[in-house]
Tab-separated table of C-alpha atoms in Angstrom:
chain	number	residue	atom	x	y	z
A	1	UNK	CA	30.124	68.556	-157.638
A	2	UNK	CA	30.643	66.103	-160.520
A	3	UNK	CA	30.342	62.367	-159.516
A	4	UNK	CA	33.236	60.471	-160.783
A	5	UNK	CA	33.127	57.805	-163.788
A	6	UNK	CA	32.278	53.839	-161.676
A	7	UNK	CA	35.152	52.036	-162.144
A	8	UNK	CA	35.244	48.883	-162.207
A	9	UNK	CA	37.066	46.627	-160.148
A	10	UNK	CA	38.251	42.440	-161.066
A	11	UNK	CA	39.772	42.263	-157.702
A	12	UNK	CA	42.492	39.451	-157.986
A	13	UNK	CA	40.950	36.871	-159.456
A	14	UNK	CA	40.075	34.806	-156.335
A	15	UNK	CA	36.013	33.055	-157.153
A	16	UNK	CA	33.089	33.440	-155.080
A	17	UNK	CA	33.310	29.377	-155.056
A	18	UNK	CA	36.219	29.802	-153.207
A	19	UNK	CA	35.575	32.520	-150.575
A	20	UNK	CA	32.316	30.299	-149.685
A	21	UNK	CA	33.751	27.344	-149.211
A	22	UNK	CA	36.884	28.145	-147.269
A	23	UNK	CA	36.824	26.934	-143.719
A	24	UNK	CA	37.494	29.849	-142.306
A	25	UNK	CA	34.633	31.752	-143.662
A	26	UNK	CA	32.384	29.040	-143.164
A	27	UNK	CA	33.138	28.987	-139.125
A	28	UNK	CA	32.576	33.102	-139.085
A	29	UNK	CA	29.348	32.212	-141.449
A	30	UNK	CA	28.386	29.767	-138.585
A	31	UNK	CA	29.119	31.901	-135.807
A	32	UNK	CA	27.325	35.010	-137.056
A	33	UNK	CA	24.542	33.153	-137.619
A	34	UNK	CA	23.984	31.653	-134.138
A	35	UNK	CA	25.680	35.236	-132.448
A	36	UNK	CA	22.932	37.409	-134.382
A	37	UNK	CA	20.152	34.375	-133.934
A	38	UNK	CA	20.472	34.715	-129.973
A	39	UNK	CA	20.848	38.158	-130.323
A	40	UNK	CA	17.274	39.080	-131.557
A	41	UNK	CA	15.868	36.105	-130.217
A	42	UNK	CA	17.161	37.393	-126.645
A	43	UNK	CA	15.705	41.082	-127.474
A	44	UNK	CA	12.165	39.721	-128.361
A	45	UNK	CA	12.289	37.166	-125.758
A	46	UNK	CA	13.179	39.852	-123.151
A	47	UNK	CA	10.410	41.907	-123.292
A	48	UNK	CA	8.060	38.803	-123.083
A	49	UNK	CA	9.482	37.656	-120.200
A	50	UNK	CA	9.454	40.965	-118.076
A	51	UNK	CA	5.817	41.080	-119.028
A	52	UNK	CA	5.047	37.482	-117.586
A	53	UNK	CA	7.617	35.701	-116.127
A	54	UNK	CA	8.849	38.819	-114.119
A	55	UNK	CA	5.181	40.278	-114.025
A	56	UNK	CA	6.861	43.726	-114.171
A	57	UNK	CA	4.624	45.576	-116.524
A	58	UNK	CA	5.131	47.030	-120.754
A	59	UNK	CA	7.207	49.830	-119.408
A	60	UNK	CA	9.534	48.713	-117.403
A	61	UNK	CA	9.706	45.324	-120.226
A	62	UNK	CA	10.658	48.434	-123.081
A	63	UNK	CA	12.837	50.105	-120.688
A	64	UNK	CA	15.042	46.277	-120.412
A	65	UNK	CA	15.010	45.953	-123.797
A	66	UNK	CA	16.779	49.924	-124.195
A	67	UNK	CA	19.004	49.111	-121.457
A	68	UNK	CA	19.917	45.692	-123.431
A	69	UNK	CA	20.719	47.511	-126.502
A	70	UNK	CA	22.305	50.407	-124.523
A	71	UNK	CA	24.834	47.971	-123.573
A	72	UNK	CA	25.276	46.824	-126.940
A	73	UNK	CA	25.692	50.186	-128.251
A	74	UNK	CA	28.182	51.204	-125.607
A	75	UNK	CA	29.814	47.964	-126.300
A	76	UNK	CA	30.608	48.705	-129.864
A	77	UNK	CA	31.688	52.265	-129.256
A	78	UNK	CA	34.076	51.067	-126.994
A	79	UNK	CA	35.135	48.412	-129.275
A	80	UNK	CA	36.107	51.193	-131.881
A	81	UNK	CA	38.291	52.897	-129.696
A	82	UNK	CA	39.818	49.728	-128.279
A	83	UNK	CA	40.082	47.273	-130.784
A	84	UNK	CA	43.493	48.359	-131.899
A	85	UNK	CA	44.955	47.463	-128.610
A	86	UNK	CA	43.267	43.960	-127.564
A	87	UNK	CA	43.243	40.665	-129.923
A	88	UNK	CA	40.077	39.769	-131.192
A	89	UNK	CA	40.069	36.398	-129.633
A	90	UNK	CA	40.596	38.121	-126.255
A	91	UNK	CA	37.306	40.461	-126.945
A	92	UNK	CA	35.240	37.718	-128.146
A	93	UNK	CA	36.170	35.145	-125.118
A	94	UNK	CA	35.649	38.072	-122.564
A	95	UNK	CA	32.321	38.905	-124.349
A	96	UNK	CA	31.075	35.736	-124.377
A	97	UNK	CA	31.993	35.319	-120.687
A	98	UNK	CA	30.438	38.972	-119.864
A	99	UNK	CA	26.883	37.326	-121.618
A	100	UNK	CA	27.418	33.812	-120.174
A	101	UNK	CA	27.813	35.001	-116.545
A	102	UNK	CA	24.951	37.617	-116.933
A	103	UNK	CA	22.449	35.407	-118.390
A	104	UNK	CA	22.400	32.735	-115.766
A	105	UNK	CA	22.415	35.537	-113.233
A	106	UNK	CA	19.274	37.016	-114.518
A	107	UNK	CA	17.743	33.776	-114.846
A	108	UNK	CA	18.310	33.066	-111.451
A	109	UNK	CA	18.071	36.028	-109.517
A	110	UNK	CA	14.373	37.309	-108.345
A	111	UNK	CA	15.560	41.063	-108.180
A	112	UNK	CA	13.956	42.855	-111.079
A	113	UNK	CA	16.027	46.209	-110.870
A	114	UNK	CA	19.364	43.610	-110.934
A	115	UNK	CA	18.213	41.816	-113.859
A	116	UNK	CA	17.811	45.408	-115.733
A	117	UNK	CA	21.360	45.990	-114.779
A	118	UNK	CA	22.512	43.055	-116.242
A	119	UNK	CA	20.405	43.075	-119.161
A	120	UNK	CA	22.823	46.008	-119.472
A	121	UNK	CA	25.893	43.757	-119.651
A	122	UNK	CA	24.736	40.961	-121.010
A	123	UNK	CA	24.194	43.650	-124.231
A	124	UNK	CA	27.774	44.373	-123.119
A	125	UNK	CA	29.172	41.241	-123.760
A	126	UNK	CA	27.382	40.251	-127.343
A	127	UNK	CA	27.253	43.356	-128.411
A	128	UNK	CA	31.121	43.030	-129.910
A	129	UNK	CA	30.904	39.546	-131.073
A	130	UNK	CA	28.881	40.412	-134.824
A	131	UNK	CA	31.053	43.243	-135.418
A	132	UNK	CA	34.337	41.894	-134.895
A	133	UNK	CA	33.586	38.289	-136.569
A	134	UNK	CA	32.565	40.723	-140.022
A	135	UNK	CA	35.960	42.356	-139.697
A	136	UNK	CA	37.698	39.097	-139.665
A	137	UNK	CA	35.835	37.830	-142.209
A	138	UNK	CA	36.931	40.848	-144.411
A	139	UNK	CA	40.406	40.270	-143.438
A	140	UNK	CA	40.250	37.324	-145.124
A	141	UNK	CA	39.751	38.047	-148.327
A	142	UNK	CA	40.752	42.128	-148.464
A	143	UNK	CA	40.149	42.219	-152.184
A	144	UNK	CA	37.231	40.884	-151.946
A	145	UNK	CA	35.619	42.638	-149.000
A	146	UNK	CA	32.014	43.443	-150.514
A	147	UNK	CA	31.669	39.728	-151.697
A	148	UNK	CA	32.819	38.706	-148.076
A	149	UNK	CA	30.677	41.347	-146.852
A	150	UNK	CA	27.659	39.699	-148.877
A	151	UNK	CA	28.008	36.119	-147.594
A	152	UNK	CA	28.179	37.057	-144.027
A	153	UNK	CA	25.061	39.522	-144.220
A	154	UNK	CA	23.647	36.400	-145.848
A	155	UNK	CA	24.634	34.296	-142.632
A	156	UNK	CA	22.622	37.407	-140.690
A	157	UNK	CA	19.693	37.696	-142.734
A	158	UNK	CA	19.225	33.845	-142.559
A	159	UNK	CA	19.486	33.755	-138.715
C-alpha cells in the first residue's frame, strides 16, 4: 500500500510560549511530575523494602511489585471503559484516596500477604491519575495535542 504525502499541519496559530506558560498546564505539568515521581519511586522502593524491612525474600519482593503494577494495569483498563461516565475530578480524588488509605495500611500493618493485597490497590488508585491528567492536558489545547503531549512527557521524563 502507498503511504500518503505528510502533510503538514500550522494548527491555529496558538505559540508554544503560550501553551507552557498557561496555568493550567503548568498545574497538570506539576502534578504529573510528582504522580509519576512517587510512582516509580514507590515500585523501586517496594521491592527493597519486602527484601529488608519485611524480610520476605526476592520472590515474594518481585511478586509485590507485579501485583503493584497489576493493579495499575487493571486500573487503566477500567478507566477506558469508564471514563465516559465519571468526571475526572471524581476518578482522581477516589484514586488518590484508594493510594492514601492503602499506603498507611501497608505501612502499618505486620501481615505480609495483606500488604501484597494492597500493594494491589494502592496500584489501583495511582494507576489512573497519569493517564487522565495527559488527557486533560490535551483537552486544553486540542490543536495542539502533540506539543501538549511533548511538555507533559517532559514533566515525566524529568520526574
Amino acid at each position: 500500500v502507498k503511504l500518503p504525502k505528510p502533510v503538514s499541519h500550522h494548527g491555529n496559530g496558538i505559540s508554544l510560549k503560550t501553551i507552557i506558560v498557561d496555568k493550567s498546564m503548568m498545574l497538570i505539568g506539576s502534578l504529573i511530575f510528582l504522580s509519576v515521581g512517587i510512582d516509580i519511586g514507590f515500585s523501586f522502593w517496594l521491592a527493597e523494602y519486602f527484601t529488608t524491612v519485611a524480610d520476605a525474600g526476592s520472590i515474594v519482593s518481585s511478586i509485590a511489585v507485579s501485583i503493584y503494577l497489576c493493579g495499575i494495569i487493571l486500573s487503566r483498563f477500567f478507566l477506558s471503559r469508564f471514563s465516559e461516565s465519571l468526571r475526572t475530578d471524581v476518578i482522581i480524588i477516589s484514586g488518590l484516596i484508594i493510594a492514601g488509605i492503602s499506603l498507611v495500611l501497608f505501612l502499618n500493618l505486620p501481615f505480609i500477604w495483606f500488604k501484597l493485597f494492597l500493594c494491589f490497590m494502592y496500584g489501583i488508585g495511582i494507576g489512573t491519575i497519569f493517564p487522565l491528567l495527559l488527557a486533560e492536558g490535551t483537552s486544553l489545547y486540542p490543536a495542539k495535542s502533540g506539543a501538549v503531549t511533548g511538555i507533559l512527557f517532559a514533566a515525566m521524563s524529568f520526574s
